[in-house]
Coordinates of C-alpha atoms in Angstrom, one line a residue:
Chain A
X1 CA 160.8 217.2 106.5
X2 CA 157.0 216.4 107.6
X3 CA 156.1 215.7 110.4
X4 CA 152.5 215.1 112.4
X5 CA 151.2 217.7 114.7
X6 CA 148.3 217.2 117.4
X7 CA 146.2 220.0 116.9
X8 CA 142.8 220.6 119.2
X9 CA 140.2 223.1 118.0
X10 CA 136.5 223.0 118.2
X11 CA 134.3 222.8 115.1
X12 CA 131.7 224.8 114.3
X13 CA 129.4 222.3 111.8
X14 CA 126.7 224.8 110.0
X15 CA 123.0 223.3 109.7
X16 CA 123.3 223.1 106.0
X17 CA 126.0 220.5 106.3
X18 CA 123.6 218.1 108.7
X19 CA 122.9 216.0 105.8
X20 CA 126.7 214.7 105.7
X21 CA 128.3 212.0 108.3
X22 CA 129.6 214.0 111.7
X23 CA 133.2 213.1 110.7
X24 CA 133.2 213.9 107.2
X25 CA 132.2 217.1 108.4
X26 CA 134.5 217.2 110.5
X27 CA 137.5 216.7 108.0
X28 CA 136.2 219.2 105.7
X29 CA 136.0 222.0 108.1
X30 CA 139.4 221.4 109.6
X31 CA 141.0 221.3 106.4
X32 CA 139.1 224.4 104.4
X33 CA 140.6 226.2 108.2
X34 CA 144.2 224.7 107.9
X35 CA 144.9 223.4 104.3
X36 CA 147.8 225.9 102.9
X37 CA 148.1 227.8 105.7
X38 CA 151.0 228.4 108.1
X39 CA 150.6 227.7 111.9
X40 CA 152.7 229.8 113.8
X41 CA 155.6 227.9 115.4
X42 CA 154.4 224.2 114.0
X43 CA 155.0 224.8 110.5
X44 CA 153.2 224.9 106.6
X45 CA 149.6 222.8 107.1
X46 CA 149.0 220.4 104.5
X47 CA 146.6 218.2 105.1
X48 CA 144.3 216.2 107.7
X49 CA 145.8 212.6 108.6
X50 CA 143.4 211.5 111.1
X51 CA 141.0 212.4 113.8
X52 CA 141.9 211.5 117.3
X53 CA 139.2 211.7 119.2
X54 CA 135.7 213.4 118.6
X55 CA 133.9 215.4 121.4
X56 CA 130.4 215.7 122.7
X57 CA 128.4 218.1 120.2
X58 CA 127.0 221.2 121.9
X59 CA 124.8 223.9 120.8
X60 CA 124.4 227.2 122.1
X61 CA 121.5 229.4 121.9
X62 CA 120.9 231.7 119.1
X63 CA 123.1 229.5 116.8
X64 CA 121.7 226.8 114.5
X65 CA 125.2 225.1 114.3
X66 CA 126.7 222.4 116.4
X67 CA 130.1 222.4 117.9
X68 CA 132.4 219.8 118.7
X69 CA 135.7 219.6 120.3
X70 CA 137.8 217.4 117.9
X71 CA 141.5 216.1 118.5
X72 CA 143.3 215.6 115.4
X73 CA 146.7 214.8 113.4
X74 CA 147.6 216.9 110.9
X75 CA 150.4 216.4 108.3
X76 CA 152.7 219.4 108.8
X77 CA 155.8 220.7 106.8
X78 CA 158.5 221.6 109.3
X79 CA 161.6 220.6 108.0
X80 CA 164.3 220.1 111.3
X81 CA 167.1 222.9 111.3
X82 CA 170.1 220.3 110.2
X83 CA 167.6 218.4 107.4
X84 CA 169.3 217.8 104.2
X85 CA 166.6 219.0 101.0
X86 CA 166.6 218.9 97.6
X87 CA 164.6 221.5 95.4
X88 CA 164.9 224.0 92.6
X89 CA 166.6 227.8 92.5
X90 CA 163.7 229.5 92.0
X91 CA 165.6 233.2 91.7
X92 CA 169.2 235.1 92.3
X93 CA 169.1 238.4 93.4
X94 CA 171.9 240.3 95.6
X95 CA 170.6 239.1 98.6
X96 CA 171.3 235.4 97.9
X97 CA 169.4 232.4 96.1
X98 CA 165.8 231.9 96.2
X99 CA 164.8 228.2 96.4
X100 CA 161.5 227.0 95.7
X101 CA 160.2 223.3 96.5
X102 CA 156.8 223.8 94.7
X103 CA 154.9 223.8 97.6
X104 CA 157.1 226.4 99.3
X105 CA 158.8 229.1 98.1
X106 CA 160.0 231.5 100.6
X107 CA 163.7 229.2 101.6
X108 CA 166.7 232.1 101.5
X109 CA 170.2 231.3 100.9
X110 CA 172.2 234.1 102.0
X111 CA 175.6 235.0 100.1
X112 CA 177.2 234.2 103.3
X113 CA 176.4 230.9 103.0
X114 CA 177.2 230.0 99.5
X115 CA 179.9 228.3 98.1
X116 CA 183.3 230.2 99.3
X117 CA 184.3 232.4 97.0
X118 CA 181.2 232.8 95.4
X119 CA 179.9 236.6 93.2
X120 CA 177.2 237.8 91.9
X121 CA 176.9 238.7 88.1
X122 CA 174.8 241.5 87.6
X123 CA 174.9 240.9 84.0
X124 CA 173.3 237.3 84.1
X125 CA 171.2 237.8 88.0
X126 CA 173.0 234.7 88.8
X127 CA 175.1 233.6 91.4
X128 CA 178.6 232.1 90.5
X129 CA 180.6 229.6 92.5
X130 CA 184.4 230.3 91.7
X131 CA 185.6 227.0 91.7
X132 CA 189.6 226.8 92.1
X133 CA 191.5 225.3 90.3
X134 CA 194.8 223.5 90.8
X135 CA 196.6 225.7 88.4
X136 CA 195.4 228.5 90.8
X137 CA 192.6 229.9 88.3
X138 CA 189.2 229.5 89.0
X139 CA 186.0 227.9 86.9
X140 CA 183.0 229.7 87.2
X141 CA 180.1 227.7 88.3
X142 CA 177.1 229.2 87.3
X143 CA 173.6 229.1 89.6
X144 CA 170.9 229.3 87.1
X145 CA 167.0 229.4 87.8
X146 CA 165.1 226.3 87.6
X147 CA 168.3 223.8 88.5
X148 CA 167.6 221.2 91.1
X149 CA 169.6 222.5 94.8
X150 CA 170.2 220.4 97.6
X151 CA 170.6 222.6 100.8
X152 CA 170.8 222.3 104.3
X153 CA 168.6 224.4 106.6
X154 CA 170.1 226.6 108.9
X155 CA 167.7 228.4 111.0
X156 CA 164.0 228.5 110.8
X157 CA 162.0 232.4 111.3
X158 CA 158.3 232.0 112.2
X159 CA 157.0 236.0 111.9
X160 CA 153.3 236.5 113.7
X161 CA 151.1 238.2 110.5
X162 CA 148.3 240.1 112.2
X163 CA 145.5 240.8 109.7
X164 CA 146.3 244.6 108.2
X165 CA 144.3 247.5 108.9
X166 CA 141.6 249.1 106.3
X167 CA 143.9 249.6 103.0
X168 CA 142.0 253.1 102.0
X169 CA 143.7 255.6 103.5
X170 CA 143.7 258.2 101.0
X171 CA 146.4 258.7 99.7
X172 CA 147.9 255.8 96.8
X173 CA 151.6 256.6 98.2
X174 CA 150.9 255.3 101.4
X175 CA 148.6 252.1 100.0
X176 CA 151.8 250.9 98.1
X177 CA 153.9 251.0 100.7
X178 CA 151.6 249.4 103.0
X179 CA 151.7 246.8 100.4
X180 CA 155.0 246.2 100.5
X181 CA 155.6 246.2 104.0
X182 CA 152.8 243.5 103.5
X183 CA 154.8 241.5 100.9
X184 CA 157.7 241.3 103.1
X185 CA 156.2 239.8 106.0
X186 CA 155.9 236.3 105.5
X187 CA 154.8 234.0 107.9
X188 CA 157.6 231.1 107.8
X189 CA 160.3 231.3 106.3
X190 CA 163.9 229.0 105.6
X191 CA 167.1 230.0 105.9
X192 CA 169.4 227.5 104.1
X193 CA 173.2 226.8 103.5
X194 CA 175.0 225.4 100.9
X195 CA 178.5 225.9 102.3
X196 CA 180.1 222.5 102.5
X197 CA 181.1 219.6 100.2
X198 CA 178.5 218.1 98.4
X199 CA 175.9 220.4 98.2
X200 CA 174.8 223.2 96.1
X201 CA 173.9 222.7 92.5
X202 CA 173.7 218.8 92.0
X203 CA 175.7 218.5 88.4
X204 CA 178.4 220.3 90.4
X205 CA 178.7 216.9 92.4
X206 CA 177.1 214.3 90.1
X207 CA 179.5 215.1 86.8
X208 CA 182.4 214.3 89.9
X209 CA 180.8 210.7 90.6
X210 CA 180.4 210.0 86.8
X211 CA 183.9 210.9 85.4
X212 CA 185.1 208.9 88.5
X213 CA 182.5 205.4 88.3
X214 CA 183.4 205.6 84.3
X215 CA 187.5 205.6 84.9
X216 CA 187.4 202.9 87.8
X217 CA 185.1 201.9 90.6
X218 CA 186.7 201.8 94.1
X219 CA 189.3 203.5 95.5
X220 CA 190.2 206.2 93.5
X221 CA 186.8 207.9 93.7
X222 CA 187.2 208.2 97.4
X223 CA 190.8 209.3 96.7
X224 CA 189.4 212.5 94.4
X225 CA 186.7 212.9 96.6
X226 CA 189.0 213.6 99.8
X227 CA 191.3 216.1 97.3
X228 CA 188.1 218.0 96.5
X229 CA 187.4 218.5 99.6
X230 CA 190.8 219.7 101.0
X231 CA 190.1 222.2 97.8
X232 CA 187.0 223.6 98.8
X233 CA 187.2 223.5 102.6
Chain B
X1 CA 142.9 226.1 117.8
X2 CA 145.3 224.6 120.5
X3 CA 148.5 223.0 119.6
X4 CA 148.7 220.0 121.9
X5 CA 152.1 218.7 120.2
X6 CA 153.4 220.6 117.4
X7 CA 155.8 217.6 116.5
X8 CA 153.4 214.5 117.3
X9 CA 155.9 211.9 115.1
X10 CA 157.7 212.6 111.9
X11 CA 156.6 211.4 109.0
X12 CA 158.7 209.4 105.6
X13 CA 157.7 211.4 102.3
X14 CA 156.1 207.8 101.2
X15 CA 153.6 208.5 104.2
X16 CA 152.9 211.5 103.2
X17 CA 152.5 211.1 99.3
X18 CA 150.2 208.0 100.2
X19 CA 147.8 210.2 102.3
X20 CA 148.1 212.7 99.7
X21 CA 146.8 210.6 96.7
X22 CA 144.0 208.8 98.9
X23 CA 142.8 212.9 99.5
X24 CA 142.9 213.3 95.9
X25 CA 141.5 210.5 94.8
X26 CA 137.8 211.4 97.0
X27 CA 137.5 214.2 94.7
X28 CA 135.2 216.9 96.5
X29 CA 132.3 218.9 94.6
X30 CA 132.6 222.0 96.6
X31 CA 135.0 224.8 98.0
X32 CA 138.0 223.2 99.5
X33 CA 140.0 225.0 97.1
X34 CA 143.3 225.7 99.5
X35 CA 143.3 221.7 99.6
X36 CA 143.1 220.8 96.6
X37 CA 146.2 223.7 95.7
X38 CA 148.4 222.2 97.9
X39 CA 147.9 218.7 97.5
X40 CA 148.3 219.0 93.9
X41 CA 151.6 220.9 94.2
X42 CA 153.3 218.8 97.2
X43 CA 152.0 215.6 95.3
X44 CA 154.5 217.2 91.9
X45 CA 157.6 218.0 94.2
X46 CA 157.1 214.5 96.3
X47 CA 156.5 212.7 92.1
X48 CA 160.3 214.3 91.6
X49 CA 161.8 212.6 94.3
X50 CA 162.8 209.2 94.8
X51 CA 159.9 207.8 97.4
X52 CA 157.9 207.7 93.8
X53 CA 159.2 204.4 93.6
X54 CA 159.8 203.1 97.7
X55 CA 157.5 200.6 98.8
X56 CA 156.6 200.0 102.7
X57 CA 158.2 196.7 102.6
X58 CA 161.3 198.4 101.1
X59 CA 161.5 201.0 103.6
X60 CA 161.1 198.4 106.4
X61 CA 163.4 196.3 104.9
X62 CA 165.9 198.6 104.6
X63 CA 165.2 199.7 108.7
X64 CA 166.4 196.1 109.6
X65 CA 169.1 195.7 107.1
X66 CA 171.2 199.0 108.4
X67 CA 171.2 198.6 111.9
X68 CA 174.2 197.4 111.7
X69 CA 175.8 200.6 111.0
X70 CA 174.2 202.1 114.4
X71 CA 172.5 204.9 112.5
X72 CA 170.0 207.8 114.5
X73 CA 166.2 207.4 113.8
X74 CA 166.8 211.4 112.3
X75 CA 169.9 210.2 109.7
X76 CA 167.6 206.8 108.7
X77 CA 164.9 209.4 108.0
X78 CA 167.3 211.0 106.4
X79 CA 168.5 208.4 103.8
X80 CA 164.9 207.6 103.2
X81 CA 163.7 210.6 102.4
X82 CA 167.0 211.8 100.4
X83 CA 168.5 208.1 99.4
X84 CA 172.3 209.2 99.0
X85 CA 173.9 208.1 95.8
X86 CA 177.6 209.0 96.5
X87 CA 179.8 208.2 99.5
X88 CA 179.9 212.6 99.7
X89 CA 176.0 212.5 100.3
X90 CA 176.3 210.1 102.7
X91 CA 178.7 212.4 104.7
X92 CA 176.3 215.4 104.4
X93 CA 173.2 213.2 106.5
X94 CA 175.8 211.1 108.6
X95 CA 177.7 213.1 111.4
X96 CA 181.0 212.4 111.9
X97 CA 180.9 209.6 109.4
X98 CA 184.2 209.6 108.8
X99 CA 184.8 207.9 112.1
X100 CA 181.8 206.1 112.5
X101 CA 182.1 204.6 109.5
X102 CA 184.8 202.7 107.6
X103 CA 184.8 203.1 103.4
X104 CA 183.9 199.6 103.5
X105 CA 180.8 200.0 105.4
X106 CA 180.0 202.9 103.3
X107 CA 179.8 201.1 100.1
X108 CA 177.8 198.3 101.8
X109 CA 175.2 200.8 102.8
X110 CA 175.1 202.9 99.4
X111 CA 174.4 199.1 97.7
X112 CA 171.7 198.7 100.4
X113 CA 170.1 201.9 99.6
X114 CA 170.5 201.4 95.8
X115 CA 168.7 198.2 96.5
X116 CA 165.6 198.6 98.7
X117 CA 165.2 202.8 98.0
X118 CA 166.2 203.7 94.5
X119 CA 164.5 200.3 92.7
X120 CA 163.5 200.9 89.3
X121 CA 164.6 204.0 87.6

């Protein structure tokens, strides 16, 4: 889910920060640049690990600052397509379940890759997971906001975000839909799945375990288990 | 900014929540402000997940004790990161686990989790 990237940048150090250590410089500047910010095609930027190796210092005329070449570490979210996560539904809307991890918000589930058959309920914005039953009905398993998720990610999109122009350009109409296009363009975003056994919602699975562990431990639970399966597949 | 290896190592959440809490701990006066944002809300999602409670030893313990079960690097990282509870987790991080693994060996290795990664809840 994190992983360490080796980054190289060179560091401009103003004079007013001369009075600190060269390092501790060093870290500061790297992670007011990267902290909370998403590198395109590495991932979300946490925070500094460790510095690698630090350059020679230059300065170049005109400019009171010094600049050094730095090789660092930084710790990096980039969850691997495949990785198994755990985190919270953070919205429903038609075009599939929002997850939030805290951190990181912008992880899509598409209705496609829900639960089979799953519908939305206009009614409650909630996604419902149309569990069947043996008498042929089905029990509606509701997706509600805030319930912890575990989901496996299925394709990764990293979207270059080039700054935008000058907003002012008269007219309001055309502002708010600049700001929209805006909104949509995120820089990294998730795409996640939830279509097989034992993920989704995790009361869906845990109440399973329980009602099985209290009855008897051992086989039987692995007998159910395999049923459920056969059910939902 | 060059990327000279956008995937240097991967990294346990432990790791990362222990780097996490020594940034927070050497509090900075001034500006830093995306920092200090993101630390604080990766530190309350990795707080919510079991590695709260892992040690180093634990984790290390736990390396040796399953390589018996001829598990990837990825699914160990994996079962760290996510510890499995139910024999059904253990067949979402394990591929083809049904045939790599026998029911026995799957309890075995959910007691071994429960043991060095889940300890005091």
């Amino acid at each position: 889910m994190f992983v360490l990237a080796e980054l190289k940048d060179t560091i401009r150090i103003a004079p007013e920060q001369f009075h600190l250590k060269l390092s501790e410089a060093v870290r500061d500047e790297i992670n007011r640049k990267l902290a909370n910010k998403v590198l395109l095609n590495v991932g979300l930027c946490i925070a500094l690990k460790d510095i690698v190796k630090l350059g020679d210092s230059i300065i170049l005329p005109g400019d009171g600052a010094s600049h050094t070449e730095v090789i660092f570490r930084y710790i990096v979210f980039r969850p691997t397509v495949g990785d198994v996560i755990t985190g919270k539904i953070r919205s429903c809307s038609r075009e599939g379940v929002h997850i939030t991890l805290g951190f990181f918000d912008d992880i899509l589930i598409p209705p496609t890759a829900l639960q089979h058959p799953s519908r939305f309920e206009e009614a409650e914005q909630a996604w419902v997971w149309e569990y069947p039953l043996e008498n042929g009905e089905g029990h509606d398993l509701f997706m509600d906001i805030g319930e912890p998720i575990k989901f496996r990610v299925s394709r990764e999109i990293f979207e270059e975000s080039s700054p935008i122009g000058p907003p002012d350009q008269a007219e309001s109409a055309s502002t708010s839909a600049s700001q929209t296009t805006a909104d949509v363009k995120t820089p990294y975003r998730i795409i996640a799945a939830i279509n097989e056994s034992g993920l989704g919602v995790l009361s869906w699975w845990e109440s399973h375990g329980q009602e099985e562990n209290g009855e008897d431990d051992g086989n039987e639970e692995d007998v159910e288990e395999v049923e459920m399966d056969t059910e939902t597949v | 900014m060059e990327v000279s290896n956008p995937c240097y190592s991967v990294l346990t959440n432990l790791e990362v929540m222990e780097s996490l809490r020594g940034i927070k701990d050497t509090k900075k006066k001034y500006g830093l402000r995306n920092l200090a944002t993101i630390t604080y809300e990766t530190l309350q999602f990795l707080e919510e997940t079991p590695c709260k409670n892992q040690t180093r030893e634990g984790i290390s313990s736990f390396i040796n004790e399953v390589k018996a079960f001829k598990l990837t690097k990825t699914e160990c990282l994996a079962i760290v990161n996510d510890p499995p509870t139910l024999p059904l987790h253990i067949q979402l991080l394990i591929e083809d686990s049904e045939e790599r693994l026998t029911e026995d060996q799957v309890n075995q290795l959910l007691a071994i989790i429960a043991k060095h990664l889940i300890t005091n809840e």
